[in-house]
JSON list of C-alpha atoms in Angstrom, two decimals:
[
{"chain": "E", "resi": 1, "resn": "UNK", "atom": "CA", "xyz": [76.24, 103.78, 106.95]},
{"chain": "E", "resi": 2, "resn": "UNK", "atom": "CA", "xyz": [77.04, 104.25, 110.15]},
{"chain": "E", "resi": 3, "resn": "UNK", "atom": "CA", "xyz": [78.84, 107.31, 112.31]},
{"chain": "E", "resi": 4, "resn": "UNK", "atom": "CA", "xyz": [79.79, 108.49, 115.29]},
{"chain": "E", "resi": 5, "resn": "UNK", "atom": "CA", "xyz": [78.30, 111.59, 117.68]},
{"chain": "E", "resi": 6, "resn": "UNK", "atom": "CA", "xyz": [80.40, 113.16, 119.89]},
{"chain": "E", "resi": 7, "resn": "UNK", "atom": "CA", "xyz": [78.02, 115.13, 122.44]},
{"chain": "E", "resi": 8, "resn": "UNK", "atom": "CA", "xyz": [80.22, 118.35, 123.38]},
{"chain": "E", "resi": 9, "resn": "UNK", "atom": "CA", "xyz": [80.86, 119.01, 119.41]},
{"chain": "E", "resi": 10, "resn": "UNK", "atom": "CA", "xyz": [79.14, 121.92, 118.12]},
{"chain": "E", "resi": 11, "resn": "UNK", "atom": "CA", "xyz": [76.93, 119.85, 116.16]},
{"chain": "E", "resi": 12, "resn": "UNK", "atom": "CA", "xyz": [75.13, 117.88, 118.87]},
{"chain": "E", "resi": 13, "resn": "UNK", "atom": "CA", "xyz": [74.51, 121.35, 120.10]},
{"chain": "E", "resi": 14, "resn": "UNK", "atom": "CA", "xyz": [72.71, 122.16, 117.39]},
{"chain": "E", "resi": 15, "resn": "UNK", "atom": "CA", "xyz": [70.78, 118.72, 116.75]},
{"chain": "E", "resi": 16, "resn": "UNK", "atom": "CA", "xyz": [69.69, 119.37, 121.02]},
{"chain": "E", "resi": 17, "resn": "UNK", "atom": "CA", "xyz": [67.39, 122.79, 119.58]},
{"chain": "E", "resi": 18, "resn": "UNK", "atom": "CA", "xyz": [65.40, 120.67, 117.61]},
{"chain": "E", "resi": 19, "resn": "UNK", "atom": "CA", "xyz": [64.98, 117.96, 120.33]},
{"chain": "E", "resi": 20, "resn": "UNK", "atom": "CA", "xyz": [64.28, 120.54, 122.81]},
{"chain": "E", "resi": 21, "resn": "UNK", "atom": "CA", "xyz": [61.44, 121.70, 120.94]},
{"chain": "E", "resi": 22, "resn": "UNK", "atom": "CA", "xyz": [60.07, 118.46, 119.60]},
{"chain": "E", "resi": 23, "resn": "UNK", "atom": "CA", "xyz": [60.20, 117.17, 123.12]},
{"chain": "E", "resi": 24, "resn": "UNK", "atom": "CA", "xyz": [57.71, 119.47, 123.71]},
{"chain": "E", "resi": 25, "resn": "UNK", "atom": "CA", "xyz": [55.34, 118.79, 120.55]},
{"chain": "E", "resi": 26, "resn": "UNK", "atom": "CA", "xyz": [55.75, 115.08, 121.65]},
{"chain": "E", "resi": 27, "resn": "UNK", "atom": "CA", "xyz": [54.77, 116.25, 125.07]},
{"chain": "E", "resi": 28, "resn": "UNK", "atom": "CA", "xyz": [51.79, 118.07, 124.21]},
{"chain": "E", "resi": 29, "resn": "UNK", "atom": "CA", "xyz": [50.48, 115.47, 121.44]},
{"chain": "E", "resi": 30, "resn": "UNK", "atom": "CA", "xyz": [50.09, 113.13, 123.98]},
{"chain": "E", "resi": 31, "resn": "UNK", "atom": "CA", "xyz": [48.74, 115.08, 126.75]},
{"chain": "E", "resi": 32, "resn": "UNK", "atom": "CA", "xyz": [45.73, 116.13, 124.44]},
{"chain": "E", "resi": 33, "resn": "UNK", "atom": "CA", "xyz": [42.86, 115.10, 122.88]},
{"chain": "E", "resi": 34, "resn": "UNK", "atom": "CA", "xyz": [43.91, 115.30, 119.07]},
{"chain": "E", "resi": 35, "resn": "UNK", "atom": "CA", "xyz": [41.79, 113.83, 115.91]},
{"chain": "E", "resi": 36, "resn": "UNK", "atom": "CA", "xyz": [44.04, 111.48, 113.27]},
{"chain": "E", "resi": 37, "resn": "UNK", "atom": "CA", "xyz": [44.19, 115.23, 111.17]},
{"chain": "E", "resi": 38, "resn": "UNK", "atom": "CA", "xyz": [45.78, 117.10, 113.97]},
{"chain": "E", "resi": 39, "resn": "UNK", "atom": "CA", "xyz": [48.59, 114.01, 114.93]},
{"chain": "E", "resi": 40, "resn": "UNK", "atom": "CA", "xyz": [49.48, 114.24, 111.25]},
{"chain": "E", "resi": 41, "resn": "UNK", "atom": "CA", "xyz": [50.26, 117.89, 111.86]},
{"chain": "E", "resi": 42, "resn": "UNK", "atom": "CA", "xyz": [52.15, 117.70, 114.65]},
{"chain": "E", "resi": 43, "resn": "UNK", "atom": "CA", "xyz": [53.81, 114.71, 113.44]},
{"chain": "E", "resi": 44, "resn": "UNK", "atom": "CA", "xyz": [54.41, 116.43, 110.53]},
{"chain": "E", "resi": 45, "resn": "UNK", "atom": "CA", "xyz": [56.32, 119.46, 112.38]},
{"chain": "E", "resi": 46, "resn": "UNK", "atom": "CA", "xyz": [58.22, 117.27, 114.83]},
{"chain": "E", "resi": 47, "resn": "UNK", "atom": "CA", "xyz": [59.75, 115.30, 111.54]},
{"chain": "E", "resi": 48, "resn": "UNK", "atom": "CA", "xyz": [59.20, 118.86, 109.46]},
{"chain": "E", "resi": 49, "resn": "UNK", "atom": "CA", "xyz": [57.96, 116.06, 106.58]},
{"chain": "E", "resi": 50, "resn": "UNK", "atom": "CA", "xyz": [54.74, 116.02, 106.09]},
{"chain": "E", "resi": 51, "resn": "UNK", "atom": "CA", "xyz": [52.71, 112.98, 106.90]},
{"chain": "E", "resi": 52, "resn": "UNK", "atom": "CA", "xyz": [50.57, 111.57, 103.95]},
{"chain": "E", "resi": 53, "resn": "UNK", "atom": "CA", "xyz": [47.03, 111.79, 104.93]},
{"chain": "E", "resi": 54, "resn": "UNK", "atom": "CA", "xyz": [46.66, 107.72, 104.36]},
{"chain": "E", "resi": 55, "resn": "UNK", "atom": "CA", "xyz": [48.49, 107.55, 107.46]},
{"chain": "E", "resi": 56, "resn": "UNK", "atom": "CA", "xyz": [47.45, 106.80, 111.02]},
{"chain": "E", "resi": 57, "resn": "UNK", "atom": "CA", "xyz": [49.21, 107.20, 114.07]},
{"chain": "E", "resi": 58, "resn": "UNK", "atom": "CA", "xyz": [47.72, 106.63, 117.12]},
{"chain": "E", "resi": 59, "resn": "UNK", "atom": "CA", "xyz": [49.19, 108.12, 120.54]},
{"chain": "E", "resi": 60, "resn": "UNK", "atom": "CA", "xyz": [50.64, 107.44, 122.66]},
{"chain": "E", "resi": 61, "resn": "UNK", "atom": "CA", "xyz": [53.83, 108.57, 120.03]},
{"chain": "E", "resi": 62, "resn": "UNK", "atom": "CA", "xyz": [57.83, 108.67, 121.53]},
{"chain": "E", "resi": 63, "resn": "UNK", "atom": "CA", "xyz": [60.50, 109.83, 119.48]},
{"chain": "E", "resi": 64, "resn": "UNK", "atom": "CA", "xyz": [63.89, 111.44, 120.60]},
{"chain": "E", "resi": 65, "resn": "UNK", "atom": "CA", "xyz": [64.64, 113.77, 117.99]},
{"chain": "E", "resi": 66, "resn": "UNK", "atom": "CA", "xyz": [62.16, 112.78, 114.83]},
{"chain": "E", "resi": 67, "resn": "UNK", "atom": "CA", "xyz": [63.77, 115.27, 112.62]},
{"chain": "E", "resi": 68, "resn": "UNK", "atom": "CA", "xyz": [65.27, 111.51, 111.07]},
{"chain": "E", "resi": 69, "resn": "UNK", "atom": "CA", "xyz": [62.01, 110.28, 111.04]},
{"chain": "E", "resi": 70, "resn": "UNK", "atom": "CA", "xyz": [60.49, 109.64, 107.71]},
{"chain": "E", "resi": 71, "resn": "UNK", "atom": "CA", "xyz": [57.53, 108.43, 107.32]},
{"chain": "E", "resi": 72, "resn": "UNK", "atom": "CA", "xyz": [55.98, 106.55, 103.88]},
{"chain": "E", "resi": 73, "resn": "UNK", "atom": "CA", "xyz": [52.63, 106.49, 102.48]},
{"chain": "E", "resi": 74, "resn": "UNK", "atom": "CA", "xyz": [49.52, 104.53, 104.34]},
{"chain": "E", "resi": 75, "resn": "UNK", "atom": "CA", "xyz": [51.66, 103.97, 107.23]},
{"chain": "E", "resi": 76, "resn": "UNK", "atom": "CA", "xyz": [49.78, 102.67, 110.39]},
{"chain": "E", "resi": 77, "resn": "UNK", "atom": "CA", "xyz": [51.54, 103.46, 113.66]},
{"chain": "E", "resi": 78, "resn": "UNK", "atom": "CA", "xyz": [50.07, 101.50, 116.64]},
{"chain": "E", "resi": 79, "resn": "UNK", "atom": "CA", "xyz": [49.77, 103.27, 120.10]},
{"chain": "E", "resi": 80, "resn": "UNK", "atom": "CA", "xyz": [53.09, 103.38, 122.38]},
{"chain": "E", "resi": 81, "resn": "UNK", "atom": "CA", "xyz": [55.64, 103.04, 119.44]},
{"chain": "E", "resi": 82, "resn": "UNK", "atom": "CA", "xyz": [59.15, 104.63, 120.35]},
{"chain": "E", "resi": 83, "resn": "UNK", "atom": "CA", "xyz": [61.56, 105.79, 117.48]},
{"chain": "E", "resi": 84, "resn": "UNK", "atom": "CA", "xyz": [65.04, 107.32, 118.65]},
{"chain": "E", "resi": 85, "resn": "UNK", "atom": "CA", "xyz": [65.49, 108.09, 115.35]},
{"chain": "E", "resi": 86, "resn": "UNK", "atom": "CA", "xyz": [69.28, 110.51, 115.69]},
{"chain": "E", "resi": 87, "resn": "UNK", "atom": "CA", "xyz": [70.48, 107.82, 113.31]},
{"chain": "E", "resi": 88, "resn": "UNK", "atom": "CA", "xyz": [67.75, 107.79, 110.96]},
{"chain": "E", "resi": 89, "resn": "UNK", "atom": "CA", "xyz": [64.80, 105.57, 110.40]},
{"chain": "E", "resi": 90, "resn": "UNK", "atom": "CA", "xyz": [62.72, 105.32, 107.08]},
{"chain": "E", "resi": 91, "resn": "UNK", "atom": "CA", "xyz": [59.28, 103.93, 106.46]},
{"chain": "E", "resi": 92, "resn": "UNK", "atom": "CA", "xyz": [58.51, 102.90, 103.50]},
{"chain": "E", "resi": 93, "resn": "UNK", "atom": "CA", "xyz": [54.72, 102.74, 102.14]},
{"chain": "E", "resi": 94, "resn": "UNK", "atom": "CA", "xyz": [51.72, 100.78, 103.65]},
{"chain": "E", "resi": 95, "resn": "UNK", "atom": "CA", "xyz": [54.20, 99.77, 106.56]},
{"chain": "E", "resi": 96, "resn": "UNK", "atom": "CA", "xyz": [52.48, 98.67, 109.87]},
{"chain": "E", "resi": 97, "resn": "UNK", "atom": "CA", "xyz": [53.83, 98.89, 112.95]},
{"chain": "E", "resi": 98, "resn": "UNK", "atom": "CA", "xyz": [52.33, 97.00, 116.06]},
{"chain": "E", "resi": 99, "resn": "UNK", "atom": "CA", "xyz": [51.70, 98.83, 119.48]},
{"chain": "E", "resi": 100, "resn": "UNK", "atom": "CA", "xyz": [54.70, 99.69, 121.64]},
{"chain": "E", "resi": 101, "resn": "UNK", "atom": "CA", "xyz": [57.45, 98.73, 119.24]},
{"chain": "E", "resi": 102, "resn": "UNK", "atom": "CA", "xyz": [60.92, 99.80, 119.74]},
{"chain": "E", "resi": 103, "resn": "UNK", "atom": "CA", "xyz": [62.93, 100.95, 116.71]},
{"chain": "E", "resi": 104, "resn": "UNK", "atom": "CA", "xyz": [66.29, 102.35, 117.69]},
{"chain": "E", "resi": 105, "resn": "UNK", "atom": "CA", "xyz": [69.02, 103.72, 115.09]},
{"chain": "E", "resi": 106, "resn": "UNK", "atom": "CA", "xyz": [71.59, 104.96, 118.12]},
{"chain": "E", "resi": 107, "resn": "UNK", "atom": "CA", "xyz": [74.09, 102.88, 120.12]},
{"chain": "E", "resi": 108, "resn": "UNK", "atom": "CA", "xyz": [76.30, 104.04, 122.87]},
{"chain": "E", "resi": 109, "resn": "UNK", "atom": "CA", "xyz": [80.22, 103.71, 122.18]},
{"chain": "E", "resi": 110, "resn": "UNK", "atom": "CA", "xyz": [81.88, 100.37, 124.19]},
{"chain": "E", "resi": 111, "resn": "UNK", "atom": "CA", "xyz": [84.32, 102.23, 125.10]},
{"chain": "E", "resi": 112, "resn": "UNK", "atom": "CA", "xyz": [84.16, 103.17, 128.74]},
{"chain": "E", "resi": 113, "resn": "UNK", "atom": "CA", "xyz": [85.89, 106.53, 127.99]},
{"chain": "E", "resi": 114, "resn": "UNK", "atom": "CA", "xyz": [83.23, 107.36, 124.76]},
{"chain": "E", "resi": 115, "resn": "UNK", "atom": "CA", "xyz": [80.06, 105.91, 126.63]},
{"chain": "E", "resi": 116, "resn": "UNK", "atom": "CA", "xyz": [78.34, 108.90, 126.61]},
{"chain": "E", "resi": 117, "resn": "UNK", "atom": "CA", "xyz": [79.13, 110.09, 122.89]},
{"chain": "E", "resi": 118, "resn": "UNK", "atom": "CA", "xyz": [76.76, 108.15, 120.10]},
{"chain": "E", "resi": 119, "resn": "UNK", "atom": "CA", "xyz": [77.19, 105.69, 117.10]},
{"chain": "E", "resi": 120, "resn": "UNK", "atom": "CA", "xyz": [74.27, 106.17, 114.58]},
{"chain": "E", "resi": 121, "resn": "UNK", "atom": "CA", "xyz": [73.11, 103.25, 112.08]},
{"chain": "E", "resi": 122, "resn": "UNK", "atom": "CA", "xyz": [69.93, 103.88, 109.96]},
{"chain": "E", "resi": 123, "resn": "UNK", "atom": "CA", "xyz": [67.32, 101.54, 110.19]},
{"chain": "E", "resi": 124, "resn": "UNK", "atom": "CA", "xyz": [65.19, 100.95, 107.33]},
{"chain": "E", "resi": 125, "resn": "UNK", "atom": "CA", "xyz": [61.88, 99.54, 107.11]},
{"chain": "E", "resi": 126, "resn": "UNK", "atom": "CA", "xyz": [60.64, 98.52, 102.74]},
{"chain": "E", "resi": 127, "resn": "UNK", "atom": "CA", "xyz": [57.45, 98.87, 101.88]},
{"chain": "E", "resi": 128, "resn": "UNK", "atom": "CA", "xyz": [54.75, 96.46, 102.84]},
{"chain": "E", "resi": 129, "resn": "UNK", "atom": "CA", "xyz": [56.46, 95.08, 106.22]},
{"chain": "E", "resi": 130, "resn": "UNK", "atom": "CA", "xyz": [54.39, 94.67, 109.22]},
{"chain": "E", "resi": 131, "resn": "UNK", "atom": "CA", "xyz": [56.13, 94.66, 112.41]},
{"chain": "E", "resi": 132, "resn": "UNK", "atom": "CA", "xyz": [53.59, 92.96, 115.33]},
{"chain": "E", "resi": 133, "resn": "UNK", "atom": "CA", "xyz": [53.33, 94.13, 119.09]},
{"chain": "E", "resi": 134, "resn": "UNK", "atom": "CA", "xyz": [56.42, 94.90, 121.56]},
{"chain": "E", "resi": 135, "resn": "UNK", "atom": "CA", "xyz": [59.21, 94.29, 118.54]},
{"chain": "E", "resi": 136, "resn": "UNK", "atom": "CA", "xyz": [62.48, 95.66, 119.38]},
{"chain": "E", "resi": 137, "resn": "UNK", "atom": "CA", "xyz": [63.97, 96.88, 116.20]},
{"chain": "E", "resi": 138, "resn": "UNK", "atom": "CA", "xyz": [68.48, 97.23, 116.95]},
{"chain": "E", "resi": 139, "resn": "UNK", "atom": "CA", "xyz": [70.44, 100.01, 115.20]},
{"chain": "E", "resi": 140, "resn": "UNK", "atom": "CA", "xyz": [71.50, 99.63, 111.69]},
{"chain": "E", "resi": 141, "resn": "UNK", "atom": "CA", "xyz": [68.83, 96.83, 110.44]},
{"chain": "E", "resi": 142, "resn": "UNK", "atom": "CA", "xyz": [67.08, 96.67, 107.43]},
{"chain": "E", "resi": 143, "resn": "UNK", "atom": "CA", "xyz": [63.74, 95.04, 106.65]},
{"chain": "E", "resi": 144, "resn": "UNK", "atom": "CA", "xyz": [62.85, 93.79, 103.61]},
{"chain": "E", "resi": 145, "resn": "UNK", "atom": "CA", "xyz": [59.60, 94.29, 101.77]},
{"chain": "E", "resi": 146, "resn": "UNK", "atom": "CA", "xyz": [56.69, 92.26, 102.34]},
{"chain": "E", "resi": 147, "resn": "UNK", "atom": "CA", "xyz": [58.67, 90.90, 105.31]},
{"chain": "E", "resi": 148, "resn": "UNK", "atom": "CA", "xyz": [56.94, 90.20, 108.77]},
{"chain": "E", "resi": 149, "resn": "UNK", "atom": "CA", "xyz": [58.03, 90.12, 111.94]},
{"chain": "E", "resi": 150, "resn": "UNK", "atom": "CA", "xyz": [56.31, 88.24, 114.56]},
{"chain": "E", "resi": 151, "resn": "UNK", "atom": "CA", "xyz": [55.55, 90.19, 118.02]},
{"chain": "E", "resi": 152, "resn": "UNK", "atom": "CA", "xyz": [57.74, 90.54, 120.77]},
{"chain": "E", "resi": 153, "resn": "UNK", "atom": "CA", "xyz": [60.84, 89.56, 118.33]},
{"chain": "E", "resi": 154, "resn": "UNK", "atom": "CA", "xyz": [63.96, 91.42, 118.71]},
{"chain": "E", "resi": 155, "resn": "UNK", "atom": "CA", "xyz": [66.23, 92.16, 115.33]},
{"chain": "E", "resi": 156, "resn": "UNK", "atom": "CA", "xyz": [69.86, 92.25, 115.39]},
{"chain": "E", "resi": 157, "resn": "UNK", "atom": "CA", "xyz": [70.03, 91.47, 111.42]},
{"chain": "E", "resi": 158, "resn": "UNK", "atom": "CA", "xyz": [68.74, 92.18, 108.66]},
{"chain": "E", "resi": 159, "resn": "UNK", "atom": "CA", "xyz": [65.87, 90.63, 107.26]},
{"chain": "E", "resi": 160, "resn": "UNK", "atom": "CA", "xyz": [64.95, 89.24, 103.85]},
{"chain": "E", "resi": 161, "resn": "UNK", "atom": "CA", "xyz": [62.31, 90.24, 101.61]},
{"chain": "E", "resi": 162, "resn": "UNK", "atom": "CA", "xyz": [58.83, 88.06, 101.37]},
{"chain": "E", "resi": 163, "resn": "UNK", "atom": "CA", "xyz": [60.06, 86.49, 104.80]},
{"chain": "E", "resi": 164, "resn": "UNK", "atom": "CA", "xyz": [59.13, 86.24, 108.47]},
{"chain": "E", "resi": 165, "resn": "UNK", "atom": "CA", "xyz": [60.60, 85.99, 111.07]},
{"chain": "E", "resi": 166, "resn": "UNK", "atom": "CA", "xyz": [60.40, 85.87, 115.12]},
{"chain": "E", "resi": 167, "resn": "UNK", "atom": "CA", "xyz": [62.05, 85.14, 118.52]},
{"chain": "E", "resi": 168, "resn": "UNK", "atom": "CA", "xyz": [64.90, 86.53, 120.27]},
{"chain": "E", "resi": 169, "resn": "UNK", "atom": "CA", "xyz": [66.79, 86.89, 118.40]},
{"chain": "E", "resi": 170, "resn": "UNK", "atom": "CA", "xyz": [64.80, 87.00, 115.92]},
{"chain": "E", "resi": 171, "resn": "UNK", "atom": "CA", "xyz": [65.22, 84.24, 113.00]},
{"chain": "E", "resi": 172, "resn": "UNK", "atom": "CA", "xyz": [63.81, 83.25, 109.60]},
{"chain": "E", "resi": 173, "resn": "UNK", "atom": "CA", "xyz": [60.60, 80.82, 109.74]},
{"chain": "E", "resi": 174, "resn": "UNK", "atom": "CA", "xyz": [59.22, 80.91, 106.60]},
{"chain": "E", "resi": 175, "resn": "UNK", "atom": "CA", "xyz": [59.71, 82.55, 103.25]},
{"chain": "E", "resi": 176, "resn": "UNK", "atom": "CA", "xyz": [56.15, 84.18, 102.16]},
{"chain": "E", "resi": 177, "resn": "UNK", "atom": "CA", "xyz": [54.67, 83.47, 98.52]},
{"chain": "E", "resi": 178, "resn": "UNK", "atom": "CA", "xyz": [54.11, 86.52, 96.79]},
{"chain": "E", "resi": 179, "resn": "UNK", "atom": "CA", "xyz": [51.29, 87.11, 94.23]},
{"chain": "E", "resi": 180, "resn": "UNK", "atom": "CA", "xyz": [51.96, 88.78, 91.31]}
]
């Protein structure tokens, strides 16, 4: 569902504390030396969820706000993934993600007048998708379980279960066989 974000409203204000000080975490997570434990824990307080110990991310790790960052089970996040995340972005379980992916849930306003102030459309990511390297990921997407995306593709719809697809933009090649 999407909504808008006006900046000057009191409740931007409020939403800029938390990026203020996970700007910093972010800062300092990839500044440092850190074992997979201690990028859990920060990770963990920068989306104050905390990160299943199954799950990997490796740095360097970009997100705006992350406090809309949520983050399944034996997750693998590749090295230079960004998440602006205001509008919310969900992982589901055992979902990989491919080095320096893009996965946006926040759009500017068209009109020249509003530019500045924020629409917000949740992007969700089902369990068992693997996104490859340098995907761009657009505001308000879903991807469907099992689902791959092939790297460098850029997704403006949604995507189908048990399917992959690639390009820009990025369209269906193939439906993939599930096992039961």
């Amino acid at each position: 569902m999407a909504s808008k974000l006006d900046l000057e409203t009191p409740a931007y204000k409020e939403i800029q504390k938390y990026i203020d000080i996970n700007q910093r975490l972010v800062q300092e997570l990839n500044t440092g030396a850190h074992d997979t434990d201690e990028v859990r824990k920060v990770v963990s307080q920068i989306t104050n969820e905390k990160v299943d110990s199954a799950t990997e991310i490796r740095l360097p790790f970009y997100t705006d706000y992350g406090r809309n960052l949520h983050i399944g089970k034996n997750v693998f996040i590749n090295a230079g993934v960004t998440f602006t995340d205001l509008g919310g972005i969900y992982l589901g379980d055992n979902v990989l993600i491919g080095p320096n992916v893009t996965i946006v849930s926040v759009n500017h306003q068209i009109d020249p007048s509003q530019r500045r102030n924020l629409d917000l459309k949740p992007v969700h990511i089902h369990d068992n998708a693997w996104l490859g390297a340098n995907v761009t990921v657009t505001p308000g997407v879903v991807i469907g379980e099992n689902s791959v995306v092939g790297a460098g593709a850029v997704v403006t719809k949604d995507v189908p279960a048990n399917t992959i697809v690639a390009g820009v933009p990025a369209k269906i090649i193939r439906k993939i066989e599930v096992e039961n």
